[in-house]
Amino acid sequence: MITQRLFVAGLTPRIQIVIALLVGAAVLVPVLNLAFPPSSPFHVPNYMVALVGKYLCYALLALALDLVWGYCGILSLGHGAFFALGGYAMGMYLMRQIGARGVYGNPDLPDFMVFLNWKELPWYWHGFDQFWFAAIMIMAVPGLLAFVFGWFAFRSRVTGVYLSIITQAMTYALLLAFFRNDMGFGGNNGLTDFKDILGFPVQASATRSALFAASALALAAGIALVAAIAGSKLGKLMVAVRDAESRTRFIGWRPENVKLFAFTVSAVMAGIAGALYVPQVGIINPGEFAPANSIEVVVWTAIGGRGTIVGPILGALLVNAGKSWFTGALPELWLFALGGLFVAVTLFLPKGIVGTYDQWRAVRRERRLAKADLPSGPAEAGDVRIVRASSATSPVPQGGPEPQPAE
Amino acid sequence: MRGNTSLVVRLASAGLVAAGLLASPALAQEDTIKVGILHSLSGTMAISETTLKDTMLFLIEEQNKKGGLLGKKLEAVVVDPASDWPLFAEKARELISVNKVDAVFGCWTSVSRKSVLPVFEELNSLLFYPVQYEGEESQRNVFYTGAAPNQQAIPAVDYLMNEEGVERWVLAGTDYVYPQTTNKILEAYLKAKGVAAEDIMVNYTPFGHSDWQTIVTDIKNFGSAGKKTAVVSTINGDANVPFYKELANQGIKAEDIPVVAFSVGEEELAGLDTEPLVGHLAAWNYFQSVDTSENEEFIAAWKSYIGDDKRVTNDPMEAHYIGFNMWVKAVEKAGTTEADAVIDAIVGVSVPNLSGGYSAMMPNHHITKPVLIGEIQADGQFETVWETPGLVVGDEWSDYLPDSKDLIADWRAPLSCGNFNVATGKCGGKGIN
Amino acid sequence: MRLLRALGLILLFAAGFGAPAHADEGELRTIIAKFATSKNFRETEAVVRELAATGDPAVGRPLGALADGNLSFRKSDGQVFIVSEAGGALTLLDPLSGGRSGEAASREVTKVRVNNSLRRAVREAIGALTLNSPDAGVRLSAAETMFRSPDPEAIDALDAAIAVEAVANVKSRMEEARAAAVLASDLGDSEKLAALKTIERRGDRTALSLLAAVKGRADGVLKGAAARSAANVRETLSAWDAAQNVWFGISLGSVLLLAAIGLAITFGVMGVINMAHGEMVMLGAYTTFVVQNVIRASYPGLFDWSLAIALPLAFLVAGGVGLIIERGVIRFLYGRPLETLLATWGVSLILQQAVRTIFGPTNREVGNPSWMSGAFEIGQMSITWNRLWIVVFAFTVFAVLLYVFKFTAWGLHMRAVTQNRRMAASMGIRTPWVDALTFALGSGIAGIAGVALSQIDNVSPNLGQGYIIDSFMVVVFGGVGNLWGTFVGAMTLGVVNKFLEPYAGAVLGKIIVLVLIILFIQKRPRGLFALKGRSVEA
């Protein structure tokens, strides 16, 4: 498709601009937040910093999903699990930083362990008092889970809906597991009441601004990474696997390895997103594993436009801003609005906002070219034709027997 | 490419518009006192919390009829945290820093309270929390108007032990913090009373558990050992209906194995045919059937407000009633809605509760309440079969858990501490630091 | 049950049947009058015991009324009555004769308060008095009560009752009660050994604990015999436990089957992932609620038929909504199955909120008709009627669907479209209509599943959410596009879950099942009954 062609070159101007914007925000927002007094019109309130910082983490998660779904055709309904695992790793670090400042003043055990009569720290909590260890775990745990899960699933050629459902089973099983108090992760309450991160109090404005900046920079780095992957030969291979897995296999490639790579990288990105999310919202609990959350990530990506890099980010920001606004402004009716939005977008903007915009622009350009009756360059004309073909696809499914594989 | 740039510009402007919309409520007129209502109106907890939202709107309307507060009208700000715990924190922040509310009434689950605690601490605002909970917490900005374990669980167990002669105990609960802690406390308490370990069965189920066949059979088997058996249920909201349906169908009668529940009130029973459940028990601090004139008035006013003669009242509603009146009185006493002044003024404030007495706010930010044990009746109401002779003070740090028995909370100056250790004489748990 | 018991009592006394002793009526009235002055449950209980000690069967009426919470006294003069409520005013009945003795407003009388231990005391007090009741059910419960609280002094009364008893199972219960009484008495070993055998024959857990108690306090030959009997009982019980687990598994499996089979159809035929499927189940449950409400208000006599009436309506409501969704949304999305997932997710949010707005967020009461209440016993296994009917219902639905698929033209079309959509279209099958009707059928089945689930679960806006993930697991495990796959999948998951639950606990059991599904899919990436095809993907 045209969008991929555009990204073959890697960092297109559009992506450069988005990265520049994010880096700009990472610098500007903290300055506006800290340097200007609250009375100043230029002041960015703490509330907005925390809120947008949270959205940026969601955006990174959506981008991670886009890498596997948009580029590699793996619809994961369990990406929330990687996000939550990263969040838990960070949460464990933050819990250990509380030290003896918990309500019971126990220097070795988090509060929830004290009142449930745990006598000593479980083995898997060791090491989390060091940031470097937690940082490794933030990436290693989701990455490893994705690697093992993907290793089995892709090798067994579990595809399409089956893969989607077992990723859902995975996150659901983790949800139930983390709910259990015996697991030693705080059960339903999760991990909360954080005090410090790297020695800075998490509630201070400066720390919040720093976390915001970190989120923006992480997102920028994520964009650069995805763009680089998409622009590389591997990226082409991923698209090939997405569009015709069997054909790719018959040509001699190993689709499972391509998928495994994308899945693992994506899980690590999701883990980082989760780790940045936790100190900003101040809590991590099993609710993040809920299958509904993972489905919501898919919805953001679809609304923004999958297979584009800007799309999922836009989708995550828009849907979450909408949710924040609706839940305050229309508390009784917001689900109608949100539900209606999902239906409307899938019906009227099947390629998502960015995808539809690109399509519309391409069509307009073609018309302009036709009107001017100028001979167009071969590459560009080729692109246009592809766009028109895909937009004119008949609603009749083209696959063989049902069910359709996850496209 | 110009097209790309314009897209980005459009995005940025859209973002600004959204930000403007978010900020706009703050610009509303300033001659009202704003009260935030933070209860889920959608998602899994809507089932319980929506009623509390209505209760708050009702109480605020009643107060405005009486002339408002400090000469101003009260204005309710309702948001929907959608049973999503991080969203609770976000919405709390929005209520306090964008909508500028002076107090927030809200939360149901412990996790939602835990999620908003740091926000209230950071922004120094007030939260009134109306639900029975596991204790082990006392925070300067939070007022716990629901029951602590000693105001619900322990009297209920005492009742069963003394009045019904129960010797064998099933502690059944949903696997989360409230049942876990309550059961830990109860286990310690029962053992202190000489109950053997093999006479206690502890069972946990997931949220929304709907297939109770195995567990109810287990309870039946556990209860057929020749000793009088009772079930202490900390099963959470949604799972109760299938649990009671299974109990009724398997023919477990209250005379044989009574079930005493801490999370089943009039609202939950409204979804059930209670004919086969007559005699099963619940422990609360209020029942709709309580025979006092305050209660009669409250129920009549509530029914006419909600416009439905069948709507019931329940314990968390009473908690909001008490909490709201305490806040009103404290604000009047302090002459301002400013948080620090209200926190100082509210300790010692005492307002009538609906069961015929006065509830007072204690220095540990918990309140005094009577404890009532009621039996389920065929009409879906409870009949009080026992009540504590006086009011019980909420004990935030349980005496039956080894690490919390030395702790007390007292938010009055000069102590002003939520976890003062009486053994070491220091604030901050064990006082090691 | 309470009604039954009260009825039995009234019959008993109306007939003036088999009264062992008659106390002076004035004396009885003096005792009954004490109910008005008792200050707490203990005093009330003492009055109950005093009444029972008279041995006069006439006390059954006031005691029964007390247990049912119908005994009150007038505030003005402290006279005790049985009250019955009719249209706001209370009718006062004489506690002994049951004759009308006036009316009162509810403020004028005070109820004699009861609690569980009082009800238990009343039950025990009435127990011995009702051993000769003409109602077999009353005699049975009397014998059961006497078994649970054995009293050596009742042996003679039991002997007399056993001699005239004609109903076999009542007789054996009485013999068991007698055996329990013998074991508690100081009779000789030979009598007690025979009694042990009787108890062993009963073979349930109550018998086991009785045997264990005997083992504890007896010595010599009796101790050994009690230990042997206990071991035998334990052995049979463990076999019954396994059977019970299988039954629980089947019954859970049936619930899963009902919830999942509609999904399997839409999934199989259309490749559509319908996230709003759970909401169709919810709509069915709410239809039942509305039907019952109308029946309660207008035709109370039809209540036992409410489910039968709700079934077709639920099918139509959910099917109709399904049809609207298909025509309004899904048909534009064919060939993009994952986008239907998003759209139907949106639809599910809308439906949930709509129900919340219309019916309120709280649980709604859906009653069990009398034929779905209670339980019966097979050996040492207790089977509840509602579970049994749900199993029967699930199997019936499955059989009907199987028939539709195998033997009707529409079924043929559906199968054709499932196997090869384009070929089917080429052969003249109007695939859009097949799609629309299939979706409506799948939704309709979900609707009738909702009727069944309303009997065992909450009727709340969240009802559907609880089943959707389990349904997906069943469909994927069983294999898409095959009804048998769904059937076997549901039953397997149900039984495995129930066998894991006693060992691992409900939470861990569920986790293990999910992990097993994930592993199983590795082995068979297309589920248990994969659709055979020539596609490389299959």
mmCIF file of N, CA and C in Angstrom, chain B residues 41-44 46-47 50 159 162-164 206 209-211 213-215 217 220-221 224-226 228 238 241-242 245-246 249-250 254-256 258 267 270-273 275 279 375 377 383-385, chain C residues 2 41-42 111 113-117 119-120 123 205-206 209 248 251-252 353 356 361-366 368 372-375 382 384 386-387 454-458 460 462 467 498 501-502 506-507:
data_model
loop_
_atom_site.group_PDB
_atom_site.id
_atom_site.type_symbol
_atom_site.label_atom_id
_atom_site.label_comp_id
_atom_site.label_asym_id
_atom_site.label_seq_id
_atom_site.Cartn_x
_atom_site.Cartn_y
_atom_site.Cartn_z
ATOM 1 N N LEU B 41 -20.212 5.513 37.029
ATOM 2 C CA LEU B 41 -21.554 5.433 36.464
ATOM 3 C C LEU B 41 -21.601 4.423 35.338
ATOM 4 N N SER B 42 -20.444 3.860 35.006
ATOM 5 C CA SER B 42 -20.415 2.804 33.998
ATOM 6 C C SER B 42 -19.358 1.805 34.420
ATOM 7 N N GLY B 43 -19.331 0.681 33.741
ATOM 8 C CA GLY B 43 -18.385 -0.366 34.121
ATOM 9 C C GLY B 43 -18.937 -1.206 35.253
ATOM 10 N N THR B 44 -18.082 -2.083 35.798
ATOM 11 C CA THR B 44 -18.572 -3.094 36.730
ATOM 12 C C THR B 44 -19.116 -2.504 38.025
ATOM 13 N N ALA B 46 -20.685 0.335 38.492
ATOM 14 C CA ALA B 46 -21.843 1.217 38.342
ATOM 15 C C ALA B 46 -23.030 0.665 39.105
ATOM 16 N N ILE B 47 -23.081 -0.642 39.181
ATOM 17 C CA ILE B 47 -24.186 -1.333 39.832
ATOM 18 C C ILE B 47 -24.370 -0.843 41.270
ATOM 19 N N THR B 50 -23.825 3.998 41.325
ATOM 20 C CA THR B 50 -24.748 4.976 40.748
ATOM 21 C C THR B 50 -25.716 5.493 41.807
ATOM 22 N N TYR B 159 -21.781 -12.326 67.572
ATOM 23 C CA TYR B 159 -23.195 -12.669 67.626
ATOM 24 C C TYR B 159 -23.387 -14.153 67.315
ATOM 25 N N ASN B 162 -22.102 -16.327 70.206
ATOM 26 C CA ASN B 162 -22.847 -16.284 71.460
ATOM 27 C C ASN B 162 -24.306 -16.672 71.300
ATOM 28 N N GLU B 163 -24.950 -16.155 70.255
ATOM 29 C CA GLU B 163 -26.387 -16.376 70.132
ATOM 30 C C GLU B 163 -26.700 -17.669 69.400
ATOM 31 N N GLU B 164 -25.891 -18.009 68.417
ATOM 32 C CA GLU B 164 -26.206 -19.186 67.623
ATOM 33 C C GLU B 164 -25.332 -20.371 67.991
ATOM 34 N N PRO B 206 -12.804 -15.724 42.366
ATOM 35 C CA PRO B 206 -12.513 -14.513 41.589
ATOM 36 C C PRO B 206 -13.706 -13.554 41.582
ATOM 37 N N HIS B 209 -17.594 -14.227 40.213
ATOM 38 C CA HIS B 209 -17.690 -15.679 40.106
ATOM 39 C C HIS B 209 -19.158 -16.066 39.988
ATOM 40 N N SER B 210 -19.488 -16.913 39.023
ATOM 41 C CA SER B 210 -20.907 -17.204 38.842
ATOM 42 C C SER B 210 -21.237 -18.672 39.003
ATOM 43 N N ASP B 211 -20.255 -19.537 39.071
ATOM 44 C CA ASP B 211 -20.578 -20.953 39.201
ATOM 45 C C ASP B 211 -20.210 -21.431 40.603
ATOM 46 N N GLN B 213 -21.486 -24.016 42.335
ATOM 47 C CA GLN B 213 -21.895 -25.379 42.692
ATOM 48 C C GLN B 213 -20.899 -26.043 43.622
ATOM 49 N N THR B 214 -19.617 -26.017 43.225
ATOM 50 C CA THR B 214 -18.612 -26.734 43.997
ATOM 51 C C THR B 214 -18.477 -26.153 45.395
ATOM 52 N N ILE B 215 -18.429 -24.830 45.463
ATOM 53 C CA ILE B 215 -18.155 -24.211 46.753
ATOM 54 C C ILE B 215 -19.321 -24.393 47.710
ATOM 55 N N THR B 217 -21.409 -26.835 47.698
ATOM 56 C CA THR B 217 -21.356 -28.233 48.136
ATOM 57 C C THR B 217 -20.284 -28.418 49.202
ATOM 58 N N LYS B 220 -21.585 -27.190 52.388
ATOM 59 C CA LYS B 220 -22.549 -28.154 52.922
ATOM 60 C C LYS B 220 -21.815 -29.311 53.599
ATOM 61 N N ASN B 221 -20.790 -29.802 52.921
ATOM 62 C CA ASN B 221 -20.035 -30.920 53.490
ATOM 63 C C ASN B 221 -19.300 -30.512 54.758
ATOM 64 N N SER B 224 -21.498 -30.506 57.740
ATOM 65 C CA SER B 224 -22.171 -31.721 58.192
ATOM 66 C C SER B 224 -21.287 -32.514 59.149
ATOM 67 N N ALA B 225 -20.351 -31.837 59.774
ATOM 68 C CA ALA B 225 -19.433 -32.548 60.664
ATOM 69 C C ALA B 225 -19.961 -32.611 62.089
ATOM 70 N N GLY B 226 -21.200 -32.229 62.280
ATOM 71 C CA GLY B 226 -21.793 -32.390 63.601
ATOM 72 C C GLY B 226 -21.673 -31.164 64.485
ATOM 73 N N LYS B 228 -22.083 -26.978 64.894
ATOM 74 C CA LYS B 228 -22.818 -25.867 64.307
ATOM 75 C C LYS B 228 -21.874 -25.015 63.447
ATOM 76 N N ASP B 238 -21.332 -8.376 42.814
ATOM 77 C CA ASP B 238 -21.907 -9.117 41.696
ATOM 78 C C ASP B 238 -22.003 -10.612 41.906
ATOM 79 N N VAL B 241 -25.389 -12.655 43.983
ATOM 80 C CA VAL B 241 -26.677 -13.146 43.501
ATOM 81 C C VAL B 241 -26.588 -14.626 43.117
ATOM 82 N N PRO B 242 -25.625 -15.017 42.267
ATOM 83 C CA PRO B 242 -25.537 -16.457 41.966
ATOM 84 C C PRO B 242 -25.212 -17.297 43.200
ATOM 85 N N LYS B 245 -28.446 -17.696 45.063
ATOM 86 C CA LYS B 245 -29.348 -18.552 44.293
ATOM 87 C C LYS B 245 -28.959 -20.014 44.463
ATOM 88 N N GLU B 246 -27.654 -20.277 44.430
ATOM 89 C CA GLU B 246 -27.187 -21.648 44.586
ATOM 90 C C GLU B 246 -27.476 -22.149 46.007
ATOM 91 N N ASN B 249 -31.097 -23.023 46.194
ATOM 92 C CA ASN B 249 -31.451 -24.215 45.447
ATOM 93 C C ASN B 249 -30.906 -25.483 46.076
ATOM 94 N N GLN B 250 -29.729 -25.393 46.677
ATOM 95 C CA GLN B 250 -29.193 -26.589 47.315
ATOM 96 C C GLN B 250 -29.813 -26.800 48.694
ATOM 97 N N ALA B 254 -31.064 -21.163 56.693
ATOM 98 C CA ALA B 254 -30.376 -20.339 57.686
ATOM 99 C C ALA B 254 -30.348 -21.023 59.038
ATOM 100 N N GLU B 255 -31.368 -21.846 59.335
ATOM 101 C CA GLU B 255 -31.362 -22.518 60.637
ATOM 102 C C GLU B 255 -30.203 -23.495 60.734
ATOM 103 N N ASP B 256 -29.804 -24.056 59.580
ATOM 104 C CA ASP B 256 -28.732 -25.051 59.613
ATOM 105 C C ASP B 256 -27.359 -24.405 59.471
ATOM 106 N N PRO B 258 -26.186 -20.702 58.822
ATOM 107 C CA PRO B 258 -26.434 -19.289 58.511
ATOM 108 C C PRO B 258 -25.250 -18.658 57.786
ATOM 109 N N GLU B 267 -29.808 -3.059 48.482
ATOM 110 C CA GLU B 267 -29.675 -2.938 47.028
ATOM 111 C C GLU B 267 -29.414 -4.288 46.381
ATOM 112 N N ALA B 270 -32.363 -6.545 46.290
ATOM 113 C CA ALA B 270 -33.405 -6.158 45.347
ATOM 114 C C ALA B 270 -33.343 -6.999 44.084
ATOM 115 N N GLY B 271 -32.186 -7.606 43.805
ATOM 116 C CA GLY B 271 -32.067 -8.446 42.621
ATOM 117 C C GLY B 271 -32.338 -9.911 42.891
ATOM 118 N N LEU B 272 -32.942 -10.218 44.023
ATOM 119 C CA LEU B 272 -33.073 -11.616 44.428
ATOM 120 C C LEU B 272 -34.461 -11.903 44.945
ATOM 121 N N ASP B 273 -34.856 -13.162 44.816
ATOM 122 C CA ASP B 273 -36.058 -13.622 45.493
ATOM 123 C C ASP B 273 -35.620 -14.058 46.888
ATOM 124 N N GLU B 275 -37.342 -15.073 49.529
ATOM 125 C CA GLU B 275 -38.162 -16.050 50.259
ATOM 126 C C GLU B 275 -37.329 -17.223 50.786
ATOM 127 N N GLY B 279 -33.608 -15.463 57.164
ATOM 128 C CA GLY B 279 -32.796 -15.887 58.302
ATOM 129 C C GLY B 279 -31.307 -15.740 58.064
ATOM 130 N N GLU B 375 -31.486 -10.060 60.064
ATOM 131 C CA GLU B 375 -31.808 -11.268 59.309
ATOM 132 C C GLU B 375 -32.613 -10.874 58.081
ATOM 133 N N GLN B 377 -35.426 -10.829 55.463
ATOM 134 C CA GLN B 377 -36.846 -11.150 55.514
ATOM 135 C C GLN B 377 -37.355 -11.440 54.114
ATOM 136 N N GLU B 383 -34.318 -7.573 59.292
ATOM 137 C CA GLU B 383 -34.870 -7.283 60.606
ATOM 138 C C GLU B 383 -33.729 -7.361 61.601
ATOM 139 N N THR B 384 -33.565 -6.297 62.362
ATOM 140 C CA THR B 384 -32.468 -6.267 63.322
ATOM 141 C C THR B 384 -32.718 -7.303 64.407
ATOM 142 N N VAL B 385 -31.767 -8.211 64.604
ATOM 143 C CA VAL B 385 -31.933 -9.191 65.673
ATOM 144 C C VAL B 385 -30.996 -8.907 66.835
ATOM 145 N N ARG C 2 -41.575 -23.728 53.736
ATOM 146 C CA ARG C 2 -42.239 -23.226 54.931
ATOM 147 C C ARG C 2 -43.732 -23.316 54.776
ATOM 148 N N PHE C 41 -34.495 -13.007 72.978
ATOM 149 C CA PHE C 41 -34.671 -14.295 72.307
ATOM 150 C C PHE C 41 -34.607 -15.451 73.302
ATOM 151 N N ARG C 42 -33.763 -15.305 74.304
ATOM 152 C CA ARG C 42 -33.637 -16.400 75.272
ATOM 153 C C ARG C 42 -34.946 -16.647 76.016
ATOM 154 N N LYS C 111 -44.578 -7.359 66.576
ATOM 155 C CA LYS C 111 -44.230 -8.709 66.182
ATOM 156 C C LYS C 111 -43.371 -9.356 67.261
ATOM 157 N N ARG C 113 -40.349 -11.154 67.976
ATOM 158 C CA ARG C 113 -39.188 -11.273 67.097
ATOM 159 C C ARG C 113 -38.592 -12.678 67.147
ATOM 160 N N VAL C 114 -38.131 -13.122 65.991
ATOM 161 C CA VAL C 114 -37.511 -14.454 65.925
ATOM 162 C C VAL C 114 -36.132 -14.328 65.299
ATOM 163 N N ASN C 115 -35.293 -15.258 65.609
ATOM 164 C CA ASN C 115 -34.034 -15.368 64.869
ATOM 165 C C ASN C 115 -33.785 -16.834 64.569
ATOM 166 N N ASN C 116 -32.630 -17.113 64.020
ATOM 167 C CA ASN C 116 -32.356 -18.478 63.565
ATOM 168 C C ASN C 116 -32.426 -19.486 64.685
ATOM 169 N N SER C 117 -31.832 -19.152 65.846
ATOM 170 C CA SER C 117 -31.784 -20.179 66.879
ATOM 171 C C SER C 117 -33.194 -20.440 67.413
ATOM 172 N N ARG C 119 -35.947 -20.216 65.511
ATOM 173 C CA ARG C 119 -36.588 -21.051 64.486
ATOM 174 C C ARG C 119 -36.152 -22.500 64.633
ATOM 175 N N ARG C 120 -34.868 -22.654 64.972
ATOM 176 C CA ARG C 120 -34.340 -24.011 65.146
ATOM 177 C C ARG C 120 -35.009 -24.666 66.360
ATOM 178 N N ARG C 123 -38.386 -25.704 65.419
ATOM 179 C CA ARG C 123 -38.367 -26.882 64.552
ATOM 180 C C ARG C 123 -38.170 -28.146 65.380
ATOM 181 N N ARG C 205 -22.769 -37.473 54.621
ATOM 182 C CA ARG C 205 -21.768 -36.859 55.483
ATOM 183 C C ARG C 205 -22.234 -36.716 56.919
ATOM 184 N N THR C 206 -23.535 -36.499 57.094
ATOM 185 C CA THR C 206 -24.053 -36.421 58.459
ATOM 186 C C THR C 206 -23.852 -37.767 59.138
ATOM 187 N N SER C 209 -20.239 -38.129 60.155
ATOM 188 C CA SER C 209 -19.814 -37.419 61.365
ATOM 189 C C SER C 209 -20.395 -38.087 62.606
ATOM 190 N N PHE C 248 -21.277 -31.319 37.900
ATOM 191 C CA PHE C 248 -21.000 -29.880 37.944
ATOM 192 C C PHE C 248 -20.345 -29.435 36.639
ATOM 193 N N SER C 251 -22.821 -29.278 33.910
ATOM 194 C CA SER C 251 -23.728 -28.153 34.051
ATOM 195 C C SER C 251 -23.028 -26.834 33.732
ATOM 196 N N LEU C 252 -21.765 -26.711 34.138
ATOM 197 C CA LEU C 252 -20.999 -25.519 33.737
ATOM 198 C C LEU C 252 -20.807 -25.508 32.222
ATOM 199 N N GLN C 353 -24.910 0.688 27.784
ATOM 200 C CA GLN C 353 -25.319 1.954 28.369
ATOM 201 C C GLN C 353 -26.811 2.172 28.181
ATOM 202 N N ARG C 356 -28.509 0.284 30.784
ATOM 203 C CA ARG C 356 -28.289 0.954 32.061
ATOM 204 C C ARG C 356 -29.218 2.166 32.189
ATOM 205 N N PRO C 361 -28.832 0.804 36.745
ATOM 206 C CA PRO C 361 -27.596 0.027 36.802
ATOM 207 C C PRO C 361 -27.653 -1.156 37.764
ATOM 208 N N THR C 362 -28.678 -1.227 38.595
ATOM 209 C CA THR C 362 -28.668 -2.267 39.621
ATOM 210 C C THR C 362 -29.222 -3.584 39.082
ATOM 211 N N ASN C 363 -28.984 -4.630 39.872
ATOM 212 C CA ASN C 363 -29.498 -5.941 39.510
ATOM 213 C C ASN C 363 -31.018 -5.925 39.480
ATOM 214 N N ARG C 364 -31.558 -6.702 38.568
ATOM 215 C CA ARG C 364 -33.011 -6.839 38.512
ATOM 216 C C ARG C 364 -33.378 -8.245 38.953
ATOM 217 N N GLU C 365 -34.516 -8.335 39.615
ATOM 218 C CA GLU C 365 -34.892 -9.635 40.137
ATOM 219 C C GLU C 365 -35.626 -10.448 39.086
ATOM 220 N N VAL C 366 -35.064 -11.596 38.773
ATOM 221 C CA VAL C 366 -35.773 -12.556 37.934
ATOM 222 C C VAL C 366 -35.999 -13.780 38.802
ATOM 223 N N ASN C 368 -37.225 -17.593 40.087
ATOM 224 C CA ASN C 368 -37.235 -18.964 39.581
ATOM 225 C C ASN C 368 -38.669 -19.476 39.663
ATOM 226 N N MET C 372 -38.218 -24.771 38.797
ATOM 227 C CA MET C 372 -36.772 -24.601 38.693
ATOM 228 C C MET C 372 -36.138 -24.331 40.050
ATOM 229 N N SER C 373 -36.911 -24.498 41.122
ATOM 230 C CA SER C 373 -36.349 -24.248 42.445
ATOM 231 C C SER C 373 -36.050 -25.559 43.144
ATOM 232 N N GLY C 374 -35.145 -25.499 44.073
ATOM 233 C CA GLY C 374 -34.876 -26.659 44.910
ATOM 234 C C GLY C 374 -33.961 -27.669 44.253
ATOM 235 N N ALA C 375 -33.853 -28.814 44.912
ATOM 236 C CA ALA C 375 -32.928 -29.836 44.451
ATOM 237 C C ALA C 375 -33.516 -31.205 44.736
ATOM 238 N N SER C 382 -26.458 -34.267 45.109
ATOM 239 C CA SER C 382 -27.617 -33.390 45.111
ATOM 240 C C SER C 382 -27.636 -32.633 43.789
ATOM 241 N N THR C 384 -29.552 -29.770 41.541
ATOM 242 C CA THR C 384 -30.544 -28.708 41.631
ATOM 243 C C THR C 384 -31.356 -28.689 40.340
ATOM 244 N N ASN C 386 -32.707 -26.228 38.743
ATOM 245 C CA ASN C 386 -32.425 -25.225 37.707
ATOM 246 C C ASN C 386 -31.248 -25.646 36.832
ATOM 247 N N ARG C 387 -30.228 -26.250 37.473
ATOM 248 C CA ARG C 387 -29.084 -26.721 36.680
ATOM 249 C C ARG C 387 -29.516 -27.829 35.733
ATOM 250 N N SER C 454 -30.477 -16.005 33.229
ATOM 251 C CA SER C 454 -31.160 -15.162 34.218
ATOM 252 C C SER C 454 -31.552 -15.979 35.438
ATOM 253 N N GLN C 455 -31.597 -17.287 35.287
ATOM 254 C CA GLN C 455 -31.995 -18.137 36.400
ATOM 255 C C GLN C 455 -30.861 -18.384 37.383
ATOM 256 N N ILE C 456 -29.631 -18.214 36.928
ATOM 257 C CA ILE C 456 -28.533 -18.529 37.839
ATOM 258 C C ILE C 456 -27.619 -17.345 38.087
ATOM 259 N N ASP C 457 -27.768 -16.285 37.362
ATOM 260 C CA ASP C 457 -26.790 -15.201 37.491
ATOM 261 C C ASP C 457 -27.498 -13.863 37.681
ATOM 262 N N ASN C 458 -26.695 -12.832 37.867
ATOM 263 C CA ASN C 458 -27.209 -11.475 37.974
ATOM 264 C C ASN C 458 -27.903 -11.067 36.698
ATOM 265 N N SER C 460 -27.960 -7.841 35.183
ATOM 266 C CA SER C 460 -27.445 -6.487 35.284
ATOM 267 C C SER C 460 -26.816 -6.125 33.949
ATOM 268 N N ASN C 462 -23.961 -5.676 33.231
ATOM 269 C CA ASN C 462 -22.656 -6.304 33.044
ATOM 270 C C ASN C 462 -22.752 -7.787 32.742
ATOM 271 N N TYR C 467 -19.431 -13.325 30.248
ATOM 272 C CA TYR C 467 -19.433 -14.569 29.476
ATOM 273 C C TYR C 467 -18.671 -14.484 28.170
ATOM 274 N N LYS C 498 -14.115 -27.921 36.617
ATOM 275 C CA LYS C 498 -14.707 -28.394 37.870
ATOM 276 C C LYS C 498 -13.824 -29.415 38.570
ATOM 277 N N GLU C 501 -11.051 -27.287 40.227
ATOM 278 C CA GLU C 501 -11.457 -26.342 41.267
ATOM 279 C C GLU C 501 -11.217 -26.829 42.696
ATOM 280 N N PRO C 502 -11.601 -28.082 43.020
ATOM 281 C CA PRO C 502 -11.385 -28.510 44.408
ATOM 282 C C PRO C 502 -9.913 -28.527 44.803
ATOM 283 N N ALA C 506 -10.821 -21.891 42.836
ATOM 284 C CA ALA C 506 -11.536 -21.387 41.671
ATOM 285 C C ALA C 506 -10.655 -20.493 40.799
ATOM 286 N N VAL C 507 -9.828 -19.671 41.411
ATOM 287 C CA VAL C 507 -9.043 -18.704 40.641
ATOM 288 C C VAL C 507 -7.949 -19.412 39.863
#
